[in-house]
Each structure stands twice: as structure tokens, then as C-alpha cells.
Short mmCIF file of C-alpha atoms in Angstrom, two decimals:
data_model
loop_
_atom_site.label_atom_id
_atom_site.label_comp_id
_atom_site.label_asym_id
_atom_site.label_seq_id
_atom_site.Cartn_x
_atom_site.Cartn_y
_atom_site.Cartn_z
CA UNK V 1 -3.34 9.62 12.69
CA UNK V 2 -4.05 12.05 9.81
CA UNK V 3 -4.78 15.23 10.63
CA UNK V 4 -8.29 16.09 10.45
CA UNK V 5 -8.22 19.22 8.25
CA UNK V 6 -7.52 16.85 4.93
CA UNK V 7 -3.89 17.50 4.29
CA UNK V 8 -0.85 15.35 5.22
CA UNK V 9 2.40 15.01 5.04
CA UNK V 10 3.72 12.99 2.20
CA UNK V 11 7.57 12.81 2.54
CA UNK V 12 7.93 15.45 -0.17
CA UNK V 13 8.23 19.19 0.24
CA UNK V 14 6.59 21.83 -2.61
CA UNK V 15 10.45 21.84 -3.48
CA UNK V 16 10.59 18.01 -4.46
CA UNK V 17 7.03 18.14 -5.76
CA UNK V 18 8.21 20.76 -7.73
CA UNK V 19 11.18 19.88 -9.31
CA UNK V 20 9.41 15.92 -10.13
CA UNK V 21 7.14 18.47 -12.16
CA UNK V 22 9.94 20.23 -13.87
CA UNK V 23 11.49 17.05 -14.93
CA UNK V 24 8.20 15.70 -16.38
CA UNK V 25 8.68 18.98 -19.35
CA UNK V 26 10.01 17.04 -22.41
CA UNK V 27 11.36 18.48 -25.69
CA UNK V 28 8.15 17.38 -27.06
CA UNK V 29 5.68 19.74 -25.75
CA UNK V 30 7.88 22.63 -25.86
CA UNK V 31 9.82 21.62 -29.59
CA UNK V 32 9.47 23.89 -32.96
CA UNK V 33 9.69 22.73 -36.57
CA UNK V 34 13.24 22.47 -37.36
CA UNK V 35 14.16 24.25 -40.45
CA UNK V 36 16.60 22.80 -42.70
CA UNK V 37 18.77 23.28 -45.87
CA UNK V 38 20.31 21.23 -48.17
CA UNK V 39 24.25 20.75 -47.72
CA UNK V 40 24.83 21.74 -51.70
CA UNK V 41 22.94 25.11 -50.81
CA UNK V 42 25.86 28.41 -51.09
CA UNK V 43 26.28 30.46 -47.58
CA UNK V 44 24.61 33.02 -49.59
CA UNK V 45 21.22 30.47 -49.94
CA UNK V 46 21.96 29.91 -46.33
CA UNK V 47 21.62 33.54 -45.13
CA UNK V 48 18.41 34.00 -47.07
CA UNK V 49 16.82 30.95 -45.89
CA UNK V 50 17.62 32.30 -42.25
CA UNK V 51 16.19 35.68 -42.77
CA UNK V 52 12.62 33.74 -44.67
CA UNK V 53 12.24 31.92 -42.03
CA UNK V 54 13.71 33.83 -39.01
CA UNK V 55 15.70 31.61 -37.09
CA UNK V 56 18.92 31.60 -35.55
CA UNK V 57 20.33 28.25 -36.60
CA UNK V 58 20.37 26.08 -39.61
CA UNK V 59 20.37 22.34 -40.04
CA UNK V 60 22.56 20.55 -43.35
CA UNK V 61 20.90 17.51 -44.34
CA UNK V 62 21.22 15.10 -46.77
CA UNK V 63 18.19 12.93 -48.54
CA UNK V 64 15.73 12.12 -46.29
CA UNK V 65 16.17 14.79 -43.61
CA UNK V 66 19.42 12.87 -42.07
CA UNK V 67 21.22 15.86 -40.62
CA UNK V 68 24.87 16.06 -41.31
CA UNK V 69 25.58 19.68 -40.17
CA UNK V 70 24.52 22.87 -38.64
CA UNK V 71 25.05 26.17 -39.05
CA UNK V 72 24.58 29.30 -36.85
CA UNK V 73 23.53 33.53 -38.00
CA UNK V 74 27.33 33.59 -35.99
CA UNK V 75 28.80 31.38 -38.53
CA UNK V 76 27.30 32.99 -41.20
CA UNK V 77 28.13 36.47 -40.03
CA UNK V 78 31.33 35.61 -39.61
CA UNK V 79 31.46 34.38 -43.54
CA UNK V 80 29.99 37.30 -44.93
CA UNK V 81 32.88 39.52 -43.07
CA UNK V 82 35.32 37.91 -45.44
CA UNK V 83 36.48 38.60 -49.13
CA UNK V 84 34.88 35.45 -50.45
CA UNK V 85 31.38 35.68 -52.92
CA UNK V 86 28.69 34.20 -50.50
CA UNK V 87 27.25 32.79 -53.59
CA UNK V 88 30.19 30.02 -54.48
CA UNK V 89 30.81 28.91 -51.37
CA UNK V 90 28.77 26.00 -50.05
CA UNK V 91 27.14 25.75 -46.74
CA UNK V 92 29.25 22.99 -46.08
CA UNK V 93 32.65 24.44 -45.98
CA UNK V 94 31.42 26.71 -43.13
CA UNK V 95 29.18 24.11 -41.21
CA UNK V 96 29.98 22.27 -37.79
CA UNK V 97 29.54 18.56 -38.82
CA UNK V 98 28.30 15.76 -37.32
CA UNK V 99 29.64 14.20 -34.51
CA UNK V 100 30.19 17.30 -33.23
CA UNK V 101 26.79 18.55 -32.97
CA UNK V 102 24.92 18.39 -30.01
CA UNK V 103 21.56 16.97 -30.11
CA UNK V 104 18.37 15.78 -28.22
CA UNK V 105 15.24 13.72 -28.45
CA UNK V 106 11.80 14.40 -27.99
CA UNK V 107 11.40 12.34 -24.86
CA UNK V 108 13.94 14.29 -23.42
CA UNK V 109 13.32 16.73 -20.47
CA UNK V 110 13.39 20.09 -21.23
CA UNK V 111 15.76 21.08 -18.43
CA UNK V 112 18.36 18.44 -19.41
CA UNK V 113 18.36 20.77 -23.11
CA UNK V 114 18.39 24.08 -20.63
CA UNK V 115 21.43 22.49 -19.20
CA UNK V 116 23.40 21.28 -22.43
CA UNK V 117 22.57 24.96 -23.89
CA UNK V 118 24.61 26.91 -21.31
CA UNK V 119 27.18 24.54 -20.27
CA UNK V 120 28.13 24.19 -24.62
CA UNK V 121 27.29 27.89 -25.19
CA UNK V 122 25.21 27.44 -27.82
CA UNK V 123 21.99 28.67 -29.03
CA UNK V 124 19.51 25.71 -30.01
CA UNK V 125 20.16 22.11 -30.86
CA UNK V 126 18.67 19.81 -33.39
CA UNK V 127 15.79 17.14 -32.17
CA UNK V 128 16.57 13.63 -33.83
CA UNK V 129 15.30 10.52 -34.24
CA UNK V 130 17.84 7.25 -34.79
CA UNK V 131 17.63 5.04 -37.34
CA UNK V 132 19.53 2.35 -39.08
CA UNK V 133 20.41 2.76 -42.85
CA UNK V 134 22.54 0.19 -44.51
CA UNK V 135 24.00 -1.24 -40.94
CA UNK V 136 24.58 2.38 -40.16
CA UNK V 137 22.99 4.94 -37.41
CA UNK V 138 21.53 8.27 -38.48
CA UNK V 139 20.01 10.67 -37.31
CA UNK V 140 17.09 12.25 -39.10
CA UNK V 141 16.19 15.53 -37.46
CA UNK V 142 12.51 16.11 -36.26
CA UNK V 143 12.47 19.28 -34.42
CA UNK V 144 14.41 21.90 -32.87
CA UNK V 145 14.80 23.66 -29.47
CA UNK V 146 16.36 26.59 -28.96
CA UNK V 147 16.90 29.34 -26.25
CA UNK V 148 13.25 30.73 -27.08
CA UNK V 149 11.87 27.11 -26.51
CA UNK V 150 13.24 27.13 -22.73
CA UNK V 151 12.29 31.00 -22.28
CA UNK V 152 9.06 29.94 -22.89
CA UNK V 153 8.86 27.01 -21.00
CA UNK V 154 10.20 29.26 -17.71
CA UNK V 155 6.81 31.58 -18.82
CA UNK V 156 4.52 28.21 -18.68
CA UNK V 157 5.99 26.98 -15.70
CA UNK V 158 5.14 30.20 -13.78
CA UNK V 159 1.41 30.15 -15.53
CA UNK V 160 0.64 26.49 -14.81
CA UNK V 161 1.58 26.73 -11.58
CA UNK V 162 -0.95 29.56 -10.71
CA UNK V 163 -3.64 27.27 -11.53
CA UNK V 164 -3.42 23.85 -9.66
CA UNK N 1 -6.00 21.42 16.12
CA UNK N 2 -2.50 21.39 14.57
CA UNK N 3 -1.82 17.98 12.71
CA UNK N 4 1.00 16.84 15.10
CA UNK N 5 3.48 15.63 12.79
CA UNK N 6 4.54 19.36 12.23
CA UNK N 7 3.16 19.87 9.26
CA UNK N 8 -0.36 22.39 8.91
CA UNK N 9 -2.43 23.82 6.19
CA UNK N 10 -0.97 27.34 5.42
CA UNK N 11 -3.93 28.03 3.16
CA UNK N 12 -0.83 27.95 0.07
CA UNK N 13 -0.49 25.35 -2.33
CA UNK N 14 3.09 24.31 -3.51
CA UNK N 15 2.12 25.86 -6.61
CA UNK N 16 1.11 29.11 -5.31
CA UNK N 17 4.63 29.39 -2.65
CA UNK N 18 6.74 28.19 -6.21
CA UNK N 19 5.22 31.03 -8.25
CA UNK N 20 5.64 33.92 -5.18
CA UNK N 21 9.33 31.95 -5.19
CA UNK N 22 9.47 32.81 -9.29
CA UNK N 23 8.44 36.33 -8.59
CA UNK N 24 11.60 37.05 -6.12
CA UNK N 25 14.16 36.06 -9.39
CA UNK N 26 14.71 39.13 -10.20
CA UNK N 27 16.77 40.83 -13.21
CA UNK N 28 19.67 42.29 -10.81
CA UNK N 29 20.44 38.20 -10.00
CA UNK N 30 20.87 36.93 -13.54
CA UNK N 31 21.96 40.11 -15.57
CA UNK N 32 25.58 40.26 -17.74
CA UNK N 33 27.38 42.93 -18.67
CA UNK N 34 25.79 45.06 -21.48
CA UNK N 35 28.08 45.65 -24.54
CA UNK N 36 27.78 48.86 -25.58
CA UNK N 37 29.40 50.91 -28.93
CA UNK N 38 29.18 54.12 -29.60
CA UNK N 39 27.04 55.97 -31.93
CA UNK N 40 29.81 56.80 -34.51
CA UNK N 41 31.10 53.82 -34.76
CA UNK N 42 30.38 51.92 -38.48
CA UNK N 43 28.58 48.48 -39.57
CA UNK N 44 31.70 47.24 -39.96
CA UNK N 45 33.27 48.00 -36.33
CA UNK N 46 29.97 46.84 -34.66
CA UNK N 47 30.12 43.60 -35.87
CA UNK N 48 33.79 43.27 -35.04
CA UNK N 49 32.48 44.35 -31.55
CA UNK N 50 30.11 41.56 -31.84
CA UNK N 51 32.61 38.79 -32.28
CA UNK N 52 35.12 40.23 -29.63
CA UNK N 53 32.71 40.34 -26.78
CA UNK N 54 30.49 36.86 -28.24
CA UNK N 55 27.21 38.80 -28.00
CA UNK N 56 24.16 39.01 -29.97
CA UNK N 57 22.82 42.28 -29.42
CA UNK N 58 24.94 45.64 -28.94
CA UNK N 59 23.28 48.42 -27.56
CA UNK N 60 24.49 51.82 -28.91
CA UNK N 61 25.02 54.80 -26.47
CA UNK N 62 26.40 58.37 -26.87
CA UNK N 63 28.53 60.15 -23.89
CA UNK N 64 27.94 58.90 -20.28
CA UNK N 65 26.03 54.98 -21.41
CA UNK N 66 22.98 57.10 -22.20
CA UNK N 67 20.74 54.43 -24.62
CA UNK N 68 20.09 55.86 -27.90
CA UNK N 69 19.83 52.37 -30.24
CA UNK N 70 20.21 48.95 -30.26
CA UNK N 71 21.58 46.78 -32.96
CA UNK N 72 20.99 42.76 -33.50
CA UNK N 73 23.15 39.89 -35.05
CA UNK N 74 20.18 39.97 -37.54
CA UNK N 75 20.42 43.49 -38.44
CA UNK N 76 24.05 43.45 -38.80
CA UNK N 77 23.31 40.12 -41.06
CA UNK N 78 21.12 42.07 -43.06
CA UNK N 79 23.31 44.89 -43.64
CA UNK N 80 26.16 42.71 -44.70
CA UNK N 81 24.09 40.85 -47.43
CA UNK N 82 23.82 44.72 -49.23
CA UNK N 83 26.54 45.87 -51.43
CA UNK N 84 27.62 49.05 -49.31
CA UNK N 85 30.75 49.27 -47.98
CA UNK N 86 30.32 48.20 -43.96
CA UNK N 87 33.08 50.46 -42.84
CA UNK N 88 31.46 53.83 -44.13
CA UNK N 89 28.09 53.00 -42.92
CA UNK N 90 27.49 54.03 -39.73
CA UNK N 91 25.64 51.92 -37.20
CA UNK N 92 22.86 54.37 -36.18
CA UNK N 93 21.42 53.82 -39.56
CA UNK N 94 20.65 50.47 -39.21
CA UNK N 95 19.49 50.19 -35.36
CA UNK N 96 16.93 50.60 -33.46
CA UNK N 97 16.08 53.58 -31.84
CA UNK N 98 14.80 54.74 -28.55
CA UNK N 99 12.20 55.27 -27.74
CA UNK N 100 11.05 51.60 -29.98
CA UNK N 101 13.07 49.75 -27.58
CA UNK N 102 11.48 47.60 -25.13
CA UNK N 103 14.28 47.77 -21.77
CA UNK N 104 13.82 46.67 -17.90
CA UNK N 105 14.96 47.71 -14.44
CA UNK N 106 16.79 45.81 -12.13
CA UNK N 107 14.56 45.78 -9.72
CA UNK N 108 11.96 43.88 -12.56
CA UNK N 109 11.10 39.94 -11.76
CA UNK N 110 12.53 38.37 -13.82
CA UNK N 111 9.15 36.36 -15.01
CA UNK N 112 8.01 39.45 -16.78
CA UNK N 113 10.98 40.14 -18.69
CA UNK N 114 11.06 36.44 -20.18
CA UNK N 115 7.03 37.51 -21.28
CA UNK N 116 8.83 40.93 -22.94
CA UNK N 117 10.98 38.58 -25.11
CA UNK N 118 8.49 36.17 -26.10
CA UNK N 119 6.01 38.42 -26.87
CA UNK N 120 8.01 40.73 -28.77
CA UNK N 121 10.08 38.06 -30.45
CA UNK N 122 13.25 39.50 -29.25
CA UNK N 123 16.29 38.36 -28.26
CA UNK N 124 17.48 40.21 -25.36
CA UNK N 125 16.78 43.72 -23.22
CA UNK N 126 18.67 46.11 -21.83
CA UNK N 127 18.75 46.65 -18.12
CA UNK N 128 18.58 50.45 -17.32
CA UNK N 129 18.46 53.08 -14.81
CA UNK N 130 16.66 56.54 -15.81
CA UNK N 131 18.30 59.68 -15.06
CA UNK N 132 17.27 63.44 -15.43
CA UNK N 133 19.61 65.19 -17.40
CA UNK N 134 18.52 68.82 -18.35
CA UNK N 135 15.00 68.46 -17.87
CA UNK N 136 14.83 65.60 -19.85
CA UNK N 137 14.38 61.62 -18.71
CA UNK N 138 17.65 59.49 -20.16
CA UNK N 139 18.02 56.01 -19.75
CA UNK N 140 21.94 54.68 -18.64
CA UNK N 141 22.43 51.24 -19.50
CA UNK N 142 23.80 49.56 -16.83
CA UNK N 143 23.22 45.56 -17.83
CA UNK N 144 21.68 42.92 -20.57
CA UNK N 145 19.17 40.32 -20.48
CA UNK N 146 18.61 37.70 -22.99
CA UNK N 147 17.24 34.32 -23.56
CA UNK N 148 20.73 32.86 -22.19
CA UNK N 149 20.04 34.66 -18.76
CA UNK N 150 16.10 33.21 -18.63
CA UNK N 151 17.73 29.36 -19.44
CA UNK N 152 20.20 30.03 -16.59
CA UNK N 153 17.42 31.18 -14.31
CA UNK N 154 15.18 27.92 -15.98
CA UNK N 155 18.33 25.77 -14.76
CA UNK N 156 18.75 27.72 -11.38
CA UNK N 157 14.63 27.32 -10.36
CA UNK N 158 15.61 23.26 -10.71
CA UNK N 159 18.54 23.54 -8.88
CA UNK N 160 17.05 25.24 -6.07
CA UNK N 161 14.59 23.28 -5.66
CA UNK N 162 16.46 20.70 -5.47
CA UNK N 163 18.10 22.04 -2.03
CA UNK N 164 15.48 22.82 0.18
#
């Protein structure tokens, strides 16, 4: 019998409850516009496009927003500690290509990105999309989430949770 | 009557025992180490400094890890995109000084911190302990959060969950 005061017991504790709602977070709500430079741009181009827009981390593309790099204020700090003039040297030269980027999608749940983010050490990752170009897979970036994406997503969880 | 499977109505929803649960993360759980340099030191050390220890922020101290500044990846960016010579510019020219620094105890949940970096778009926070020294209120800095401690505390909330 159910117990008469209109609450029963359903198999899952707050805890699982809980966590079910944790996993339902995607990259979608919680994504920013990515912001993105083009891979003939100079590190010098680079570090001005990071400062006008104020973000920590740069995505190379090619046509069509297909991202072929990234590039971090660490990379770039570490550039402009050298001899070199930050005007001649591409972006490129200084970039971490693809494969070796780590990415997401936008169906994603947030706390799988949470998860890549500290076990990589890294600061944000790219959002992509696949698609097929000449028999080929690309990735065309869509958004971005970074550490401020998940910091933010810890400050929702607390305030949604206050009012159900 | 109580429900006899075991289970009664304590009045709390699962939402309202997660967010007292939030409220007990507190900064003394998930805080680093705080990477401090000293006042004298130049541009040019201080991002050095940064590389070394892998940090973003540095806080600046004088005698005894009394808080005077704080210094950014950003700021140190900046400075390096001028044409002075990093090693003869010192780094309390460019930082931040108390008392425009936003800081938190240990004791603080770690919830309201996480609001303290999104709402002043910062990065990370010192952790401090105040201290009278000659009449005068000083603040030692005894630890460092940033938006890497709130996604390991994100990561943590799921994991715990997950346990009980």
C-alpha cells in the first residue's frame, strides 16, 4: 500500500534523482560563441584578436569555419617571450593541430566536458559539428565551452535546484 | 502513520537536501596552492614564474605572504605586446592592487565563490586569512581558487552522488 501522506518510494534516492538531472545538462544550453581566426593570421593578429574579444583560447580555421587548430593566451605568452617579431610569424607555426585537439558536441553532457577539462588540463574545448567534404570528415566548429561555461553551470545547478 | 516501507516525508525535497549538500563544499576542500612572487620581482620574472608553476594568476606579496597585488596571464599578455623591456619593469606596475581584489576564506562555500568569478569575470581568488599587524588588518594568502577548482567540485557533486 502507498502511504497515505502522497509520497512514495520510487527505487531512487535524491542522490540518483540527482545525478539523472546532472547528466540531462548538455553543451548546448550552457555553450558560448566560439571565436575564431584565420590560420594565415600572424601570432601578433592572434594576441589582439584575444584581447578584442576576451577569451582565453583561439580556434584556426580554414574556409567555412572547419577548424584545423587551436591556440591558447599560454601559447601565445609563451611566443611573445621569445626573440621572434610576433608580426611574421603565423598562428599556425605555434598552434596545436587537429587530431590532437580535444573536442565536443552540443548534445553532449556538460559533465562529460567538466571531466575531459581536468583529466587533459586544459582550459576550454571547441564544439563541432561533422560533416563530409569530398569523402572526407570535418569538423566545422559551432561553439565553445570553457572552464567559465562549467563554473556557471555549478551556479545554475545550485539555483534550479532551490526552486522545484 | 509512518509509510511502512521505511521511507517518510521529511518536509525536504531532493532539491532542497542537494542544495544544503552544495552549501557544505566548501573552499578549504577544493583549494591549491597559491603561487605567490614577490613585489620586486619584474614582468619578465613573473611570467617565467607563470610557466614554472602552470598557473594563470600570481598573486604578489611582500614579507610574511601578506597580499598586496595580483597579476593575470592577461595582464602579463598585455604587457608583453608593449615595447618596454619586461625585465626592468617591475610587476607592481602592472597588477592589481589591494584593496580592488575580490579574495575568500576558507571557511567560504564554495557556491558563493563560483558567483564571485562569474560575476566579476575573473579567473580565480585568493584564499586568505586576515591578520592584525600594527594596528592595521593584513590579509596572508594561504591558497587559490579558480575556475579549475569549481569544474573539479562540478565533477566531484556527480561523483558523489553517485555513491550514496
Amino acid at each position: 500500500a502507498r502511504p497515505r501522506v502522497g509520497y512514495y518510494y520510487t527505487g531512487k534516492t535524491g542522490g540518483t534523482l540527482f545525478n539523472e538531472h546532472m547528466k540531462k545538462l548538455t553543451v548546448q544550453e550552457f555553450q558560448s560563441i566560439p571565436v575564431v581566426i584565420n590560420d594565415s593570421a600572424s601570432v601578433y593578429d592572434a594576441i589582439c584578436t584575444m584581447f578584442l574579444e576576451d577569451v582565453g583560447t583561439l580556434f584556426v580555421v580554414k574556409q567555412d569555419s572547419i577548424l584545423i587548430g587551436i591556440v591558447s593566451r599560454k601559447d601565445l605568452l609563451r611566443a611573445s617571450m621569445g626573440k621572434q617579431d610576433l608580426e611574421s610569424v603565423p598562428v599556425s607555426i605555434i598552434m596545436t593541430r587537429m587530431p590532437n585537439i580535444t573536442t565536443c558536441k552540443q548534445e553532449d553532457p556538460i559533465l562529460e566536458v567538466a571531466h575531459k577539462l581536468i583529466s587533459k588540463q586544459i582550459d576550454g574545448v571547441p564544439v563541432v559539428r561533422e560533416r563530409t567534404v569530398n569523402d572526407q570528415t570535418v569538423h566545422e566548429v559551432i561553439g565553445r565551452i570553457t572552464k567559465t561555461n562549467i563554473t556557471k553551470a555549478f551556479v545554475h545547478l545550485a539555483k534550479d535546484e532551490l526552486h522545484d
